[in-house]
Structure formats: C-alpha cells, structure tokens
Amino acid sequence: MCYWRQWRKPRTKVRSLMKLGVSERLAIACGITSKGLCRSSKIKGINIALGNDYLASQGLVSLRDIWINIHYGR
C-alpha cells in the first residue's frame, strides 16, 4: 500500500484512483474512507486500481512468485 500511503489527502486519492480507471462514485467512496491501510487494502476500488497487473507493470516483483521459484525450483 505504498501508493495509498503516498496519496495522503482524500482529494489526491480520489483523483489518482479515477486516473487508474475506477468509477467516480467508487473512487470517492474509497478516497474518503477512514479505515487504516490494512483494512482499506481489501476495498474493491483499490484492488481494481492497484491490482497485481498494475504493480507488475510498475516494475515490482511478486513475493509469491519468488517464493514459488525458490520452494519448487521452477
């Protein structure tokens, strides 16, 4: 949730979610939430915008994939 933490203000959160393809209504609901980082990571709008595909396109690696490669040797 590094991106969510970078977008400190609700207005920035809403604007950034809308740029990533979330509908306006859902972006507003996600952006003004008072939940913490761990609880808000389960919200649908945030998962749409900051999904695994988006994070992989940003150059981040999946810890799950690394663990599978190490554990199973593939």
CSV table of N, CA and C in Angstrom, one decimal:
chain,number,residue,atom,x,y,z
A,1,MET,N,0.8,-1.2,0.0
A,1,MET,CA,0.0,0.0,0.0
A,1,MET,C,0.9,1.3,0.0
A,2,CYS,N,2.0,1.2,-0.6
A,2,CYS,CA,2.9,2.3,-0.7
A,2,CYS,C,2.3,3.5,-1.4
A,3,TYR,N,1.6,3.1,-2.5
A,3,TYR,CA,0.9,4.2,-3.3
A,3,TYR,C,-0.2,4.8,-2.5
A,4,TRP,N,-0.9,4.0,-1.8
A,4,TRP,CA,-2.0,4.6,-1.0
A,4,TRP,C,-1.5,5.5,0.1
A,5,ARG,N,-0.4,5.2,0.6
A,5,ARG,CA,0.2,6.0,1.7
A,5,ARG,C,0.8,7.3,1.1
A,6,GLN,N,1.3,7.2,-0.1
A,6,GLN,CA,1.8,8.4,-0.8
A,6,GLN,C,0.7,9.4,-1.0
A,7,TRP,N,-0.4,8.9,-1.4
A,7,TRP,CA,-1.6,9.8,-1.7
A,7,TRP,C,-2.2,10.2,-0.3
A,8,ARG,N,-1.7,11.2,0.3
A,8,ARG,CA,-2.1,11.4,1.7
A,8,ARG,C,-3.5,12.0,1.8
A,9,LYS,N,-3.8,12.9,1.0
A,9,LYS,CA,-5.1,13.6,1.1
A,9,LYS,C,-6.2,12.9,0.3
A,10,PRO,N,-7.4,12.9,0.8
A,10,PRO,CA,-8.5,12.3,0.1
A,10,PRO,C,-8.7,12.7,-1.3
A,11,ARG,N,-8.5,14.0,-1.6
A,11,ARG,CA,-8.7,14.5,-2.9
A,11,ARG,C,-7.7,13.9,-3.9
A,12,THR,N,-6.4,13.7,-3.4
A,12,THR,CA,-5.4,13.1,-4.2
A,12,THR,C,-5.7,11.6,-4.5
A,13,LYS,N,-6.3,11.0,-3.4
A,13,LYS,CA,-6.6,9.6,-3.6
A,13,LYS,C,-7.7,9.4,-4.6
A,14,VAL,N,-8.7,10.2,-4.5
A,14,VAL,CA,-9.9,10.1,-5.5
A,14,VAL,C,-9.4,10.4,-6.9
A,15,ARG,N,-8.6,11.4,-7.1
A,15,ARG,CA,-8.1,11.8,-8.4
A,15,ARG,C,-7.2,10.7,-9.0
A,16,SER,N,-6.3,10.1,-8.2
A,16,SER,CA,-5.4,9.1,-8.6
A,16,SER,C,-6.2,7.8,-9.0
A,17,LEU,N,-7.2,7.4,-8.2
A,17,LEU,CA,-8.0,6.3,-8.5
A,17,LEU,C,-8.8,6.4,-9.8
A,18,MET,N,-9.3,7.6,-10.0
A,18,MET,CA,-10.0,7.9,-11.2
A,18,MET,C,-9.1,7.8,-12.5
A,19,LYS,N,-7.8,8.2,-12.3
A,19,LYS,CA,-6.9,8.1,-13.4
A,19,LYS,C,-6.6,6.7,-13.7
A,20,LEU,N,-6.6,5.8,-12.7
A,20,LEU,CA,-6.3,4.4,-12.9
A,20,LEU,C,-7.5,3.6,-13.3
A,21,GLY,N,-8.7,4.2,-13.6
A,21,GLY,CA,-9.8,3.5,-14.2
A,21,GLY,C,-10.9,3.2,-13.3
A,22,VAL,N,-11.0,3.7,-12.1
A,22,VAL,CA,-12.1,3.4,-11.1
A,22,VAL,C,-13.2,4.4,-11.4
A,23,SER,N,-14.4,4.0,-11.3
A,23,SER,CA,-15.5,4.9,-11.5
A,23,SER,C,-15.5,6.0,-10.4
A,24,GLU,N,-16.1,7.1,-10.8
A,24,GLU,CA,-16.1,8.3,-9.9
A,24,GLU,C,-16.7,8.0,-8.5
A,25,ARG,N,-17.8,7.3,-8.5
A,25,ARG,CA,-18.5,7.0,-7.3
A,25,ARG,C,-17.7,6.1,-6.4
A,26,LEU,N,-17.1,5.1,-7.0
A,26,LEU,CA,-16.3,4.1,-6.2
A,26,LEU,C,-15.0,4.8,-5.7
A,27,ALA,N,-14.5,5.7,-6.5
A,27,ALA,CA,-13.2,6.4,-6.1
A,27,ALA,C,-13.5,7.3,-5.0
A,28,ILE,N,-14.6,8.0,-5.0
A,28,ILE,CA,-14.9,8.8,-3.9
A,28,ILE,C,-15.2,8.0,-2.6
A,29,ALA,N,-15.9,6.9,-2.7
A,29,ALA,CA,-16.1,6.1,-1.5
A,29,ALA,C,-14.8,5.5,-1.0
A,30,CYS,N,-13.9,5.2,-1.8
A,30,CYS,CA,-12.6,4.7,-1.3
A,30,CYS,C,-11.7,5.8,-0.8
A,31,GLY,N,-11.7,6.9,-1.4
A,31,GLY,CA,-10.9,8.0,-1.1
A,31,GLY,C,-11.2,8.7,0.2
A,32,ILE,N,-12.4,8.7,0.6
A,32,ILE,CA,-12.8,9.4,1.9
A,32,ILE,C,-12.9,8.4,3.0
A,33,THR,N,-12.6,7.2,2.9
A,33,THR,CA,-12.7,6.2,3.9
A,33,THR,C,-11.7,6.5,5.1
A,34,SER,N,-12.1,6.2,6.3
A,34,SER,CA,-11.3,6.5,7.4
A,34,SER,C,-10.6,5.2,7.9
A,35,LYS,N,-10.7,4.2,7.1
A,35,LYS,CA,-10.1,2.9,7.5
A,35,LYS,C,-8.5,3.0,7.4
A,36,GLY,N,-7.8,2.2,8.1
A,36,GLY,CA,-6.4,2.2,8.0
A,36,GLY,C,-5.9,1.5,6.8
A,37,LEU,N,-4.6,1.4,6.6
A,37,LEU,CA,-4.0,0.8,5.4
A,37,LEU,C,-4.4,-0.6,5.2
A,38,CYS,N,-4.3,-1.4,6.3
A,38,CYS,CA,-4.6,-2.9,6.1
A,38,CYS,C,-6.1,-3.1,5.8
A,39,ARG,N,-6.9,-2.4,6.5
A,39,ARG,CA,-8.4,-2.6,6.2
A,39,ARG,C,-8.8,-2.1,4.8
A,40,SER,N,-8.2,-1.0,4.4
A,40,SER,CA,-8.6,-0.4,3.1
A,40,SER,C,-8.0,-1.2,2.0
A,41,SER,N,-7.0,-2.0,2.2
A,41,SER,CA,-6.5,-2.8,1.1
A,41,SER,C,-7.4,-3.8,0.6
A,42,LYS,N,-8.5,-4.1,1.3
A,42,LYS,CA,-9.5,-5.1,0.8
A,42,LYS,C,-10.7,-4.5,0.1
A,43,ILE,N,-10.6,-3.1,-0.1
A,43,ILE,CA,-11.7,-2.4,-0.7
A,43,ILE,C,-11.6,-2.7,-2.2
A,44,LYS,N,-12.8,-2.9,-2.9
A,44,LYS,CA,-12.9,-3.2,-4.3
A,44,LYS,C,-12.2,-2.2,-5.2
A,45,GLY,N,-12.4,-0.9,-5.0
A,45,GLY,CA,-11.9,0.1,-5.8
A,45,GLY,C,-10.4,0.2,-5.8
A,46,ILE,N,-9.8,0.0,-4.7
A,46,ILE,CA,-8.4,0.0,-4.5
A,46,ILE,C,-7.8,-1.2,-5.2
A,47,ASN,N,-8.4,-2.4,-5.1
A,47,ASN,CA,-8.0,-3.6,-5.8
A,47,ASN,C,-8.1,-3.5,-7.3
A,48,ILE,N,-9.1,-2.8,-7.8
A,48,ILE,CA,-9.2,-2.6,-9.2
A,48,ILE,C,-8.0,-1.7,-9.7
A,49,ALA,N,-7.8,-0.6,-9.0
A,49,ALA,CA,-6.7,0.3,-9.5
A,49,ALA,C,-5.3,-0.2,-9.3
A,50,LEU,N,-5.1,-0.7,-8.1
A,50,LEU,CA,-3.7,-1.2,-7.7
A,50,LEU,C,-3.6,-2.7,-7.7
A,51,GLY,N,-4.1,-3.3,-8.8
A,51,GLY,CA,-4.0,-4.8,-8.8
A,51,GLY,C,-2.6,-5.3,-9.2
A,52,ASN,N,-2.5,-6.6,-9.2
A,52,ASN,CA,-1.2,-7.2,-9.5
A,52,ASN,C,-0.6,-6.8,-10.9
A,53,ASP,N,-1.5,-6.7,-11.8
A,53,ASP,CA,-1.1,-6.4,-13.2
A,53,ASP,C,-0.5,-4.9,-13.2
A,54,TYR,N,-1.1,-4.0,-12.5
A,54,TYR,CA,-0.6,-2.7,-12.5
A,54,TYR,C,0.7,-2.6,-11.8
A,55,LEU,N,0.8,-3.3,-10.6
A,55,LEU,CA,2.1,-3.3,-9.9
A,55,LEU,C,3.2,-3.9,-10.6
A,56,ALA,N,2.9,-5.0,-11.4
A,56,ALA,CA,3.9,-5.6,-12.2
A,56,ALA,C,4.4,-4.7,-13.3
A,57,SER,N,3.5,-3.9,-13.9
A,57,SER,CA,3.8,-3.0,-15.0
A,57,SER,C,4.7,-1.9,-14.4
A,58,GLN,N,4.6,-1.6,-13.1
A,58,GLN,CA,5.5,-0.6,-12.5
A,58,GLN,C,6.8,-1.1,-12.1
A,59,GLY,N,7.1,-2.4,-12.4
A,59,GLY,CA,8.4,-3.0,-12.1
A,59,GLY,C,8.5,-3.7,-10.8
A,60,LEU,N,7.4,-3.8,-10.0
A,60,LEU,CA,7.5,-4.5,-8.8
A,60,LEU,C,7.4,-6.0,-9.0
A,61,VAL,N,8.1,-6.8,-8.1
A,61,VAL,CA,8.0,-8.2,-8.2
A,61,VAL,C,7.1,-8.8,-7.2
A,62,SER,N,6.5,-10.0,-7.5
A,62,SER,CA,5.6,-10.6,-6.6
A,62,SER,C,6.4,-11.5,-5.7
A,63,LEU,N,6.2,-11.3,-4.4
A,63,LEU,CA,6.9,-12.2,-3.4
A,63,LEU,C,6.4,-13.6,-3.5
A,64,ARG,N,5.1,-13.8,-3.9
A,64,ARG,CA,4.5,-15.1,-4.1
A,64,ARG,C,5.3,-15.9,-5.2
A,65,ASP,N,5.5,-15.2,-6.3
A,65,ASP,CA,6.2,-15.8,-7.4
A,65,ASP,C,7.7,-16.2,-7.1
A,66,ILE,N,8.3,-15.3,-6.3
A,66,ILE,CA,9.7,-15.6,-5.9
A,66,ILE,C,9.7,-16.8,-5.0
A,67,TRP,N,8.7,-16.9,-4.0
A,67,TRP,CA,8.7,-18.0,-3.1
A,67,TRP,C,8.5,-19.3,-3.9
A,68,ILE,N,7.6,-19.3,-4.8
A,68,ILE,CA,7.3,-20.5,-5.6
A,68,ILE,C,8.5,-20.9,-6.4
A,69,ASN,N,9.3,-20.0,-7.0
A,69,ASN,CA,10.5,-20.3,-7.7
A,69,ASN,C,11.5,-20.9,-6.7
A,70,ILE,N,11.7,-20.4,-5.5
A,70,ILE,CA,12.7,-20.9,-4.6
A,70,ILE,C,12.2,-22.3,-4.0
A,71,HIS,N,10.9,-22.4,-3.7
A,71,HIS,CA,10.4,-23.6,-3.0
A,71,HIS,C,10.4,-24.7,-3.9
A,72,TYR,N,9.8,-24.5,-5.1
A,72,TYR,CA,9.6,-25.6,-6.1
A,72,TYR,C,10.7,-25.7,-7.1
A,73,GLY,N,11.6,-24.7,-7.2
A,73,GLY,CA,12.7,-24.8,-8.1
A,73,GLY,C,12.4,-24.7,-9.6
A,74,ARG,N,11.3,-24.0,-9.9
A,74,ARG,CA,10.9,-23.8,-11.3
A,74,ARG,C,11.5,-22.7,-11.9
